Amino acid sequence: MSQIELREESLSQLSDYAKLSIRFTVASVLTLHQTDDQLSGFPLTETGIENPYEKDYDAIPGNHPTEWVKRFDVSQWGMICAYHEQNRIGGAIIAHNTKSVHMLEERAELAVLWDLRVAGAWRGNGVGKRLFDAAEAWAKQRDCHWLKIETQNNNVAACRFYARCGCVLGAIHRFAYPEYPEEIQLLWYKSLEE
């Protein structure tokens, strides 16, 4: 792989960060199967869908990266970007120690990988893993013991990626998105303790 440089940057550059599309094609979903025995869990299986579609989280009102500074105190957040020949090809945002972010559960030892995106041409080339590792290091430097990540059942590639990175599925929330009732929230956790 060509030389990739990682840089920690200020969140004042979120408008440049947002130029990287987070859009992806949904061609399959993780289907949740509730068993007859309510205590035996909720198995997930990948199921193809008849009509693939594009999903773009940035297009959801209030979810565009430039909106985050309006919604949250981002003074404790980090932004790490990946560059190739001075071109931004990926980035990661890490939230930490922010009372208004419910995913942080008011826990100082928890960081949330808020966003991870890689330019389409660079996906599958190790850029995401480098950014994930850098986000882990960023969180460890702030004495975090856990890194938490939110995905949905329609982002199968992201789920597989986080599993390969050593994350464990810690929670499944079937009713997290009233405006998107077909989507299921999946919360992944990565222990940062050695």
Coordinates of N, CA, C and O in Angstrom, one line a residue:
M1 N 0.8 -1.2 0.0 CA 0.0 0.0 0.0 C 0.9 1.2 0.0 O 1.9 1.3 0.6
S2 N 0.4 2.3 -0.7 CA 1.2 3.5 -0.8 C 1.3 4.1 0.6 O 0.5 3.8 1.5
Q3 N 2.2 5.1 0.8 CA 2.4 5.8 2.0 C 1.1 6.5 2.5 O 0.6 7.4 1.8
I4 N 0.7 6.2 3.7 CA -0.5 6.9 4.3 C 0.0 7.6 5.5 O 0.7 7.0 6.3
E5 N -0.4 8.9 5.6 CA 0.0 9.7 6.8 C -1.3 9.9 7.6 O -2.3 10.3 7.1
L6 N -1.2 9.7 8.9 CA -2.3 10.1 9.8 C -1.9 11.4 10.6 O -0.8 11.6 11.0
R7 N -2.9 12.2 10.7 CA -2.7 13.5 11.4 C -3.9 13.8 12.3 O -5.1 13.6 11.9
E8 N -3.6 14.2 13.5 CA -4.6 14.7 14.4 C -4.9 16.1 14.1 O -4.0 16.9 13.9
E9 N -6.2 16.5 13.9 CA -6.6 17.8 13.5 C -7.6 18.4 14.4 O -8.3 17.7 15.1
S10 N -7.9 19.7 14.2 CA -8.9 20.4 15.0 C -10.3 20.1 14.4 O -10.4 20.0 13.2
L11 N -11.3 20.0 15.2 CA -12.6 19.9 14.7 C -13.1 21.1 14.0 O -14.2 21.1 13.4
S12 N -12.3 22.2 14.0 CA -12.7 23.4 13.3 C -12.6 23.1 11.8 O -13.1 23.8 10.9
Q13 N -12.0 21.9 11.4 CA -11.9 21.5 10.0 C -13.0 20.5 9.6 O -12.8 19.8 8.6
L14 N -14.1 20.4 10.4 CA -15.1 19.5 10.1 C -15.7 19.6 8.7 O -16.1 18.7 8.0
S15 N -15.8 20.9 8.1 CA -16.3 21.0 6.8 C -15.5 20.3 5.8 O -16.0 19.8 4.8
D16 N -14.1 20.4 5.9 CA -13.3 19.6 5.0 C -13.4 18.1 5.2 O -13.4 17.3 4.3
Y17 N -13.5 17.7 6.5 CA -13.7 16.3 6.9 C -14.9 15.8 6.2 O -15.0 14.6 5.6
A18 N -16.0 16.5 6.2 CA -17.3 16.1 5.7 C -17.3 15.9 4.2 O -18.2 15.3 3.6
K19 N -16.3 16.4 3.5 CA -16.2 16.2 2.0 C -16.0 14.8 1.7 O -16.3 14.3 0.5
L20 N -15.5 14.0 2.6 CA -15.4 12.5 2.4 C -16.8 11.9 2.6 O -17.4 12.1 3.7
S21 N -17.3 11.2 1.7 CA -18.7 10.7 1.8 C -18.7 9.4 2.7 O -17.8 8.6 2.7
I22 N -19.7 9.3 3.5 CA -19.9 8.2 4.3 C -20.9 7.2 3.7 O -21.3 6.2 4.2
R23 N -21.4 7.6 2.5 CA -22.4 6.8 1.8 C -21.9 5.4 1.5 O -20.8 5.2 1.2
F24 N -22.9 4.5 1.6 CA -22.5 3.1 1.2 C -23.8 2.4 0.6 O -24.9 2.9 0.8
T25 N -23.6 1.3 -0.1 CA -24.7 0.6 -0.7 C -25.1 -0.5 0.3 O -24.3 -1.3 0.8
V26 N -26.4 -0.6 0.5 CA -27.0 -1.6 1.4 C -27.5 -2.7 0.4 O -28.5 -2.5 -0.3
A27 N -26.8 -3.8 0.4 CA -27.2 -5.0 -0.4 C -27.6 -6.2 0.4 O -28.2 -7.1 -0.1
S28 N -27.3 -6.1 1.7 CA -27.8 -7.1 2.6 C -27.9 -6.5 4.0 O -27.4 -5.4 4.2
V29 N -28.6 -7.1 4.9 CA -28.8 -6.7 6.3 C -28.5 -7.9 7.2 O -28.6 -9.0 6.8
L30 N -28.3 -7.5 8.4 CA -28.2 -8.5 9.5 C -29.6 -8.7 10.0 O -30.1 -7.7 10.6
T31 N -30.2 -9.8 9.9 CA -31.6 -10.1 10.3 C -31.5 -10.7 11.7 O -30.7 -11.6 12.0
L32 N -32.3 -10.1 12.6 CA -32.4 -10.5 14.0 C -33.4 -11.6 14.1 O -34.6 -11.4 13.6
H33 N -33.1 -12.7 14.6 CA -34.0 -13.8 14.8 C -34.3 -14.0 16.3 O -33.4 -14.4 17.0
Q34 N -35.5 -13.8 16.7 CA -35.8 -14.0 18.1 C -36.2 -15.5 18.2 O -37.1 -16.0 17.5
T35 N -35.6 -16.2 19.2 CA -35.9 -17.6 19.4 C -37.1 -17.8 20.2 O -37.6 -16.8 20.9
D36 N -37.7 -19.0 20.2 CA -38.8 -19.2 21.1 C -38.5 -19.1 22.6 O -39.3 -18.7 23.4
D37 N -37.3 -19.5 22.9 CA -36.8 -19.5 24.2 C -36.2 -18.0 24.4 O -35.1 -17.7 23.9
Q38 N -36.9 -17.2 25.1 CA -36.5 -15.8 25.3 C -35.2 -15.6 25.9 O -34.6 -14.5 25.9
L39 N -34.6 -16.6 26.5 CA -33.4 -16.5 27.2 C -32.2 -16.9 26.4 O -31.0 -16.8 26.9
S40 N -32.4 -17.4 25.2 CA -31.2 -18.0 24.5 C -30.6 -17.0 23.5 O -29.7 -17.3 22.7
G41 N -31.1 -15.7 23.5 CA -30.4 -14.7 22.7 C -31.1 -14.4 21.4 O -32.2 -14.8 21.1
F42 N -30.4 -13.6 20.6 CA -31.0 -13.1 19.4 C -29.9 -13.3 18.3 O -29.1 -12.4 18.1
P43 N -30.0 -14.4 17.6 CA -29.0 -14.7 16.6 C -29.2 -13.7 15.4 O -30.3 -13.3 15.1
L44 N -28.1 -13.3 14.8 CA -28.1 -12.4 13.6 C -27.6 -13.2 12.4 O -26.6 -13.9 12.5
T45 N -28.2 -13.1 11.3 CA -27.8 -13.8 10.1 C -27.8 -12.7 8.9 O -28.7 -11.9 8.9
E46 N -26.9 -12.8 8.0 CA -26.9 -11.9 6.9 C -27.9 -12.4 5.9 O -27.9 -13.6 5.5
T47 N -28.7 -11.4 5.4 CA -29.8 -11.7 4.5 C -29.7 -10.7 3.3 O -29.6 -9.5 3.6
G48 N -29.6 -11.2 2.1 CA -29.6 -10.3 0.9 C -30.9 -9.6 0.8 O -32.0 -10.1 1.2
I49 N -30.9 -8.4 0.2 CA -32.2 -7.7 0.0 C -32.4 -7.6 -1.5 O -31.5 -7.6 -2.3
E50 N -33.7 -7.6 -1.9 CA -34.1 -7.6 -3.3 C -33.7 -6.3 -4.0 O -33.3 -6.4 -5.2
N51 N -33.9 -5.2 -3.4 CA -33.6 -3.9 -4.0 C -32.5 -3.1 -3.2 O -32.8 -2.4 -2.3
P52 N -31.2 -3.3 -3.5 CA -30.2 -2.6 -2.8 C -30.4 -1.1 -2.9 O -31.0 -0.6 -3.9
Y53 N -30.0 -0.4 -1.9 CA -30.1 1.1 -1.9 C -28.9 1.8 -1.3 O -28.1 1.1 -0.7
E54 N -28.8 3.1 -1.5 CA -27.7 3.8 -0.9 C -28.2 4.4 0.5 O -29.3 4.9 0.6
K55 N -27.3 4.4 1.4 CA -27.5 5.0 2.7 C -26.4 6.0 3.0 O -25.2 5.8 2.7
D56 N -26.9 7.2 3.4 CA -25.9 8.3 3.6 C -26.3 9.0 4.9 O -27.3 9.7 5.0
Y57 N -25.6 8.6 6.0 CA -25.9 9.2 7.3 C -25.8 10.7 7.4 O -26.5 11.4 8.1
D58 N -24.9 11.3 6.5 CA -24.8 12.7 6.5 C -26.0 13.4 6.0 O -26.2 14.6 6.3
A59 N -26.8 12.7 5.3 CA -28.1 13.4 4.7 C -29.2 13.4 5.7 O -30.2 14.1 5.5
I60 N -29.1 12.8 6.9 CA -30.1 12.8 7.9 C -30.0 14.1 8.6 O -28.9 14.6 9.0
P61 N -31.1 14.9 8.7 CA -31.1 16.2 9.3 C -30.5 16.2 10.7 O -30.7 15.3 11.5
G62 N -29.5 17.1 10.9 CA -28.8 17.2 12.1 C -27.6 16.3 12.3 O -26.9 16.4 13.3
N63 N -27.4 15.4 11.3 CA -26.4 14.4 11.5 C -25.1 14.7 10.6 O -24.1 14.1 10.7
H64 N -25.2 15.8 9.8 CA -24.0 16.2 9.0 C -22.9 16.6 10.0 O -23.1 17.3 11.0
P65 N -21.6 16.3 9.7 CA -20.5 16.6 10.6 C -20.5 18.1 11.0 O -20.1 18.4 12.1
T66 N -20.8 19.0 10.1 CA -20.8 20.4 10.4 C -21.9 20.8 11.4 O -21.8 21.9 12.0
E67 N -22.9 19.9 11.6 CA -23.9 20.1 12.6 C -23.5 19.7 14.0 O -24.1 20.2 15.0
W68 N -22.5 18.9 14.1 CA -22.1 18.3 15.5 C -21.7 19.5 16.4 O -22.0 19.4 17.6
V69 N -21.0 20.5 15.9 CA -20.5 21.5 16.8 C -21.7 22.4 17.3 O -21.6 23.1 18.3
K70 N -22.8 22.3 16.6 CA -24.0 23.1 17.0 C -24.8 22.2 18.1 O -25.5 22.8 18.9
R71 N -24.6 20.9 18.0 CA -25.4 20.0 18.9 C -24.7 19.7 20.2 O -25.3 19.3 21.2
F72 N -23.3 19.7 20.1 CA -22.5 19.1 21.2 C -21.3 20.0 21.6 O -20.9 20.8 20.7
D73 N -20.9 19.9 22.8 CA -19.6 20.6 23.2 C -18.5 19.6 22.7 O -18.3 18.5 23.3
V74 N -17.8 19.9 21.7 CA -16.8 19.0 21.1 C -15.4 19.3 21.6 O -14.5 18.8 21.0
S75 N -15.3 20.0 22.7 CA -14.0 20.4 23.2 C -13.2 19.2 23.6 O -11.9 19.3 23.7
Q76 N -13.8 18.1 24.0 CA -13.1 16.9 24.4 C -13.0 15.8 23.3 O -12.8 14.7 23.6
W77 N -13.4 16.2 22.1 CA -13.4 15.3 21.0 C -12.1 15.3 20.2 O -11.4 16.3 20.3
G78 N -11.8 14.3 19.5 CA -10.6 14.2 18.7 C -11.0 13.9 17.2 O -12.0 13.3 16.9
M79 N -10.1 14.4 16.3 CA -10.3 14.1 14.9 C -8.9 13.7 14.3 O -8.0 14.4 14.5
I80 N -8.9 12.5 13.7 CA -7.7 11.9 13.1 C -8.0 11.7 11.7 O -9.0 11.1 11.3
C81 N -7.2 12.2 10.8 CA -7.4 12.1 9.4 C -6.3 11.4 8.7 O -5.1 11.4 9.1
A82 N -6.6 10.6 7.6 CA -5.6 9.9 6.8 C -5.4 10.6 5.5 O -6.4 11.1 4.9
Y83 N -4.2 10.7 5.1 CA -3.8 11.4 3.9 C -2.9 10.6 3.0 O -2.1 9.8 3.5
H84 N -3.1 10.7 1.7 CA -2.2 10.1 0.7 C -1.8 11.3 -0.2 O -2.7 11.9 -0.8
E85 N -0.6 11.6 -0.3 CA -0.1 12.6 -1.2 C -0.9 13.9 -1.0 O -1.4 14.5 -1.9
Q86 N -1.1 14.3 0.3 CA -1.8 15.5 0.7 C -3.3 15.5 0.4 O -3.9 16.5 0.6
N87 N -3.8 14.4 0.0 CA -5.3 14.3 -0.2 C -5.9 13.5 1.0 O -5.4 12.4 1.3
R88 N -6.9 14.1 1.5 CA -7.6 13.4 2.7 C -8.4 12.2 2.1 O -9.2 12.3 1.2
I89 N -8.1 11.0 2.7 CA -8.7 9.8 2.2 C -9.5 9.1 3.3 O -10.1 8.1 3.0
G90 N -9.5 9.6 4.5 CA -10.2 9.0 5.5 C -10.2 9.8 6.8 O -9.3 10.8 6.9
G91 N -11.0 9.5 7.8 CA -11.0 10.2 9.0 C -11.8 9.5 10.1 O -12.6 8.6 9.8
A92 N -11.5 9.8 11.3 CA -12.2 9.2 12.5 C -12.4 10.4 13.5 O -11.5 11.2 13.7
I93 N -13.6 10.4 14.1 CA -13.9 11.3 15.1 C -14.2 10.5 16.4 O -14.9 9.5 16.4
I94 N -13.6 10.9 17.5 CA -13.7 10.2 18.8 C -14.4 11.2 19.8 O -13.8 12.3 20.0
A95 N -15.5 10.8 20.4 CA -16.1 11.6 21.4 C -15.7 11.1 22.8 O -15.6 9.9 23.0
H96 N -15.5 12.1 23.7 CA -15.0 11.7 25.1 C -15.5 12.8 26.0 O -15.5 14.0 25.7
N97 N -15.9 12.4 27.2 CA -16.1 13.3 28.3 C -17.1 14.4 27.9 O -16.8 15.6 28.1
T98 N -18.2 14.1 27.4 CA -19.2 15.1 26.9 C -20.6 14.7 27.5 O -21.2 13.7 27.1
K99 N -21.1 15.5 28.4 CA -22.3 15.2 29.1 C -23.5 15.0 28.2 O -24.3 14.2 28.5
S100 N -23.6 15.8 27.1 CA -24.7 15.7 26.3 C -24.7 14.5 25.3 O -25.7 14.3 24.6
V101 N -23.7 13.7 25.3 CA -23.6 12.5 24.5 C -24.0 11.3 25.3 O -23.2 10.8 26.1
H102 N -25.3 10.9 25.1 CA -25.8 9.8 25.9 C -25.0 8.5 25.7 O -24.9 7.7 26.6
M103 N -24.4 8.3 24.5 CA -23.7 7.1 24.3 C -22.5 6.9 25.2 O -22.0 5.9 25.4
L104 N -22.0 8.0 25.8 CA -20.9 8.0 26.7 C -21.3 7.6 28.1 O -20.4 7.3 28.9
E105 N -22.6 7.5 28.3 CA -23.1 6.9 29.6 C -22.6 7.6 30.8 O -22.5 7.1 31.9
E106 N -22.1 8.9 30.7 CA -21.5 9.7 31.8 C -20.3 8.9 32.4 O -20.1 9.1 33.6
R107 N -19.6 8.2 31.6 CA -18.4 7.4 32.1 C -17.1 8.0 31.5 O -17.0 8.1 30.3
A108 N -16.3 8.5 32.4 CA -15.0 9.1 32.0 C -14.1 8.1 31.3 O -13.2 8.5 30.6
E109 N -14.2 6.8 31.6 CA -13.3 5.8 31.1 C -13.8 5.2 29.7 O -13.3 4.2 29.2
L110 N -14.9 5.8 29.2 CA -15.5 5.4 27.9 C -15.3 6.5 26.8 O -15.5 7.6 27.1
A111 N -14.9 6.0 25.7 CA -14.8 6.9 24.5 C -15.7 6.3 23.4 O -15.9 5.1 23.4
V112 N -16.3 7.1 22.6 CA -17.1 6.6 21.5 C -16.4 7.0 20.2 O -16.1 8.1 19.9
L113 N -16.3 6.0 19.3 CA -15.8 6.2 18.0 C -17.1 6.7 17.2 O -17.9 6.0 16.8
W114 N -17.2 8.0 17.2 CA -18.4 8.7 16.7 C -18.6 8.6 15.2 O -19.7 8.5 14.7
D115 N -17.5 8.6 14.5 CA -17.6 8.5 13.0 C -16.3 8.0 12.5 O -15.2 8.3 13.0
L116 N -16.4 7.1 11.5 CA -15.2 6.6 10.8 C -15.6 6.5 9.3 O -16.6 5.9 9.0
R117 N -14.8 7.2 8.5 CA -15.1 7.2 7.0 C -13.9 7.1 6.2 O -12.8 7.6 6.6
V118 N -14.0 6.4 5.1 CA -12.9 6.2 4.2 C -13.4 6.5 2.8 O -14.5 6.0 2.4
A119 N -12.6 7.3 2.0 CA -13.0 7.5 0.6 C -13.2 6.2 -0.1 O -12.5 5.2 0.1
G120 N -14.2 6.2 -1.0 CA -14.6 5.0 -1.7 C -13.5 4.2 -2.3 O -13.4 3.0 -2.2
A121 N -12.6 4.9 -3.0 CA -11.5 4.3 -3.7 C -10.5 3.6 -2.8 O -9.7 2.8 -3.2
W122 N -10.5 4.0 -1.5 CA -9.6 3.5 -0.5 C -10.1 2.5 0.4 O -9.4 1.9 1.2
R123 N -11.4 2.2 0.3 CA -12.1 1.2 1.2 C -11.5 -0.2 0.9 O -11.3 -0.5 -0.3
G124 N -11.2 -0.9 1.9 CA -10.7 -2.3 1.8 C -9.2 -2.3 1.6 O -8.6 -3.4 1.4
N125 N -8.5 -1.2 1.8 CA -7.1 -1.1 1.7 C -6.3 -0.9 3.0 O -5.2 -0.5 3.0
G126 N -7.0 -1.1 4.1 CA -6.3 -0.9 5.4 C -6.4 0.5 6.0 O -5.9 0.7 7.2
V127 N -7.0 1.4 5.3 CA -7.0 2.8 5.9 C -7.9 2.8 7.1 O -7.6 3.4 8.1
G128 N -9.1 2.2 7.0 CA -10.0 2.1 8.2 C -9.4 1.5 9.4 O -9.5 2.0 10.5
K129 N -8.6 0.5 9.2 CA -7.9 -0.2 10.4 C -6.9 0.7 11.0 O -6.8 0.8 12.2
R130 N -6.2 1.4 10.1 CA -5.2 2.4 10.7 C -5.9 3.5 11.5 O -5.4 3.9 12.6
L131 N -7.0 4.0 11.0 CA -7.8 5.0 11.7 C -8.4 4.4 13.0 O -8.3 5.1 14.0
F132 N -8.9 3.2 12.9 CA -9.4 2.6 14.1 C -8.3 2.4 15.2 O -8.5 2.8 16.4
D133 N -7.1 2.0 14.8 CA -6.0 1.8 15.7 C -5.6 3.2 16.3 O -5.3 3.3 17.5
A134 N -5.6 4.2 15.5 CA -5.3 5.6 16.0 C -6.4 6.1 17.0 O -6.0 6.7 18.0
A135 N -7.6 5.8 16.7 CA -8.7 6.1 17.6 C -8.5 5.4 19.0 O -8.7 6.0 20.0
E136 N -8.2 4.2 18.9 CA -7.9 3.4 20.2 C -6.8 4.1 21.0 O -6.9 4.3 22.2
A137 N -5.7 4.4 20.3 CA -4.5 5.1 20.9 C -4.9 6.4 21.5 O -4.5 6.7 22.7
W138 N -5.7 7.2 20.8 CA -6.2 8.5 21.3 C -7.0 8.3 22.6 O -6.8 9.0 23.6
A139 N -7.9 7.3 22.6 CA -8.7 7.0 23.8 C -7.8 6.5 25.0 O -8.1 6.9 26.1
K140 N -6.9 5.7 24.7 CA -6.0 5.2 25.8 C -5.2 6.3 26.4 O -5.0 6.4 27.6
Q141 N -4.8 7.3 25.6 CA -4.1 8.5 26.1 C -4.9 9.3 27.1 O -4.4 10.0 27.9
R142 N -6.2 9.1 27.0 CA -7.1 9.8 27.9 C -7.6 8.9 29.0 O -8.7 9.1 29.6
D143 N -6.9 7.8 29.2 CA -7.2 6.8 30.3 C -8.6 6.2 30.1 O -9.2 5.8 31.1
C144 N -9.0 6.0 28.9 CA -10.3 5.3 28.6 C -10.0 3.8 28.7 O -8.9 3.3 28.2
H145 N -10.9 3.0 29.2 CA -10.8 1.6 29.2 C -11.6 0.9 28.2 O -11.4 -0.3 27.9
W146 N -12.5 1.6 27.6 CA -13.4 1.1 26.5 C -13.6 2.1 25.4 O -13.7 3.3 25.6
L147 N -13.8 1.5 24.2 CA -14.2 2.2 23.0 C -15.5 1.7 22.6 O -15.6 0.4 22.4
K148 N -16.5 2.5 22.4 CA -17.8 2.1 22.0 C -18.1 2.6 20.6 O -17.8 3.7 20.2
I149 N -18.8 1.8 19.8 CA -19.1 2.1 18.4 C -20.6 1.7 18.1 O -21.0 0.6 18.5
E150 N -21.3 2.6 17.5 CA -22.7 2.4 17.1 C -22.7 2.0 15.6 O -22.1 2.7 14.8
T151 N -23.4 0.9 15.2 CA -23.7 0.6 13.8 C -25.1 0.2 13.7 O -25.8 0.2 14.7
Q152 N -25.5 -0.1 12.5 CA -26.9 -0.6 12.3 C -26.8 -1.9 11.6 O -25.8 -2.2 10.9
N153 N -27.9 -2.6 11.6 CA -27.9 -3.9 10.9 C -27.9 -3.8 9.4 O -27.6 -4.8 8.7
N154 N -28.1 -2.6 8.9 CA -28.0 -2.5 7.4 C -26.5 -2.1 7.0 O -26.3 -1.9 5.8
N155 N -25.6 -2.0 7.9 CA -24.2 -1.7 7.5 C -23.4 -2.9 7.9 O -22.6 -2.9 8.8
V156 N -23.6 -4.0 7.1 CA -23.0 -5.3 7.3 C -21.4 -5.1 7.2 O -20.7 -5.7 8.1
A157 N -20.9 -4.4 6.3 CA -19.5 -4.2 6.1 C -18.9 -3.6 7.4 O -17.8 -4.0 7.9
A158 N -19.5 -2.6 8.0 CA -19.0 -2.0 9.2 C -19.0 -3.0 10.4 O -18.1 -3.1 11.1
C159 N -20.1 -3.7 10.5 CA -20.2 -4.7 11.5 C -19.1 -5.8 11.4 O -18.4 -6.1 12.4
R160 N -18.8 -6.2 10.2 CA -17.7 -7.2 10.0 C -16.4 -6.5 10.3 O -15.5 -7.2 10.9
F161 N -16.2 -5.3 9.9 CA -15.0 -4.6 10.2 C -14.7 -4.5 11.7 O -13.6 -4.8 12.2
Y162 N -15.7 -4.0 12.5 CA -15.5 -3.9 13.9 C -15.3 -5.2 14.6 O -14.4 -5.3 15.5
A163 N -15.9 -6.3 14.1 CA -15.6 -7.6 14.7 C -14.2 -8.0 14.4 O -13.5 -8.5 15.3
R164 N -13.7 -7.7 13.2 CA -12.3 -8.0 12.9 C -11.3 -7.2 13.7 O -10.2 -7.6 14.0
C165 N -11.7 -6.0 14.1 CA -10.9 -5.1 15.0 C -10.9 -5.5 16.4 O -10.3 -4.9 17.3
G166 N -11.6 -6.6 16.8 CA -11.6 -7.1 18.1 C -12.8 -6.6 19.0 O -12.8 -6.8 20.2
C167 N -13.7 -5.9 18.4 CA -14.9 -5.4 19.1 C -15.9 -6.6 19.4 O -15.9 -7.5 18.6
V168 N -16.6 -6.5 20.4 CA -17.7 -7.4 20.7 C -19.0 -6.7 20.7 O -19.1 -5.6 21.1
L169 N -20.0 -7.4 20.2 CA -21.4 -6.9 20.2 C -21.9 -6.9 21.6 O -22.1 -7.9 22.2
G170 N -22.1 -5.7 22.1 CA -22.5 -5.5 23.5 C -24.0 -5.3 23.7 O -24.6 -5.6 24.8
A171 N -24.7 -4.8 22.7 CA -26.1 -4.5 22.8 C -26.8 -4.4 21.5 O -26.2 -4.0 20.5
I172 N -28.0 -4.9 21.5 CA -28.9 -4.8 20.3 C -30.1 -4.1 20.7 O -30.8 -4.5 21.7
H173 N -30.4 -3.0 20.0 CA -31.6 -2.2 20.3 C -32.5 -2.2 19.1 O -32.3 -1.5 18.2
R174 N -33.6 -3.0 19.2 CA -34.5 -3.1 18.1 C -35.3 -1.9 17.8 O -35.8 -1.7 16.7
F175 N -35.5 -1.1 18.8 CA -36.5 0.0 18.6 C -35.8 1.4 18.8 O -36.4 2.4 19.2
A176 N -34.5 1.5 18.5 CA -33.8 2.7 18.7 C -34.1 3.8 17.8 O -33.9 5.0 18.1
Y177 N -34.6 3.5 16.6 CA -34.8 4.5 15.6 C -36.3 4.6 15.1 O -36.6 3.9 14.1
P178 N -37.1 5.3 15.8 CA -38.5 5.3 15.4 C -38.8 5.8 14.0 O -39.7 5.3 13.3
E179 N -37.9 6.6 13.5 CA -38.0 7.2 12.2 C -37.5 6.2 11.1 O -37.8 6.3 9.9
Y180 N -36.8 5.1 11.5 CA -36.3 4.1 10.6 C -36.6 2.7 11.3 O -35.7 2.1 11.7
P181 N -37.8 2.3 11.4 CA -38.2 1.1 12.1 C -37.6 -0.2 11.6 O -37.5 -1.1 12.3
E182 N -37.1 -0.2 10.4 CA -36.5 -1.4 9.8 C -35.0 -1.5 10.2 O -34.4 -2.5 10.0
E183 N -34.4 -0.5 10.8 CA -33.0 -0.5 11.2 C -32.9 -0.9 12.7 O -33.7 -0.4 13.6
I184 N -31.9 -1.7 13.0 CA -31.6 -2.1 14.4 C -30.3 -1.5 14.8 O -29.3 -1.7 14.1
Q185 N -30.2 -0.9 16.0 CA -29.0 -0.4 16.5 C -28.1 -1.5 17.1 O -28.6 -2.4 17.9
L186 N -26.9 -1.6 16.7 CA -25.9 -2.5 17.2 C -24.8 -1.7 17.9 O -24.2 -0.9 17.3
L187 N -24.5 -2.0 19.2 CA -23.5 -1.3 19.9 C -22.3 -2.3 20.1 O -22.5 -3.3 20.7
W188 N -21.2 -1.9 19.7 CA -19.9 -2.6 19.8 C -19.0 -2.0 20.8 O -19.0 -0.8 21.0
Y189 N -18.3 -2.9 21.5 CA -17.3 -2.4 22.5 C -16.0 -3.0 22.3 O -15.9 -4.2 22.0
K190 N -14.9 -2.3 22.5 CA -13.6 -2.8 22.5 C -12.9 -2.4 23.8 O -12.8 -1.3 24.2
S191 N -12.4 -3.4 24.4 CA -11.6 -3.2 25.7 C -10.3 -2.6 25.3 O -9.6 -3.1 24.4
L192 N -9.9 -1.6 26.0 CA -8.6 -0.9 25.8 C -7.6 -1.3 26.9 O -6.5 -0.7 26.9
E193 N -8.0 -2.2 27.8 CA -7.0 -2.6 28.8 C -6.2 -3.7 28.3 O -6.7 -4.6 27.7
E194 N -4.9 -3.7 28.6 CA -4.0 -4.7 28.1 C -4.0 -5.9 29.1 O -4.1 -5.8 30.2

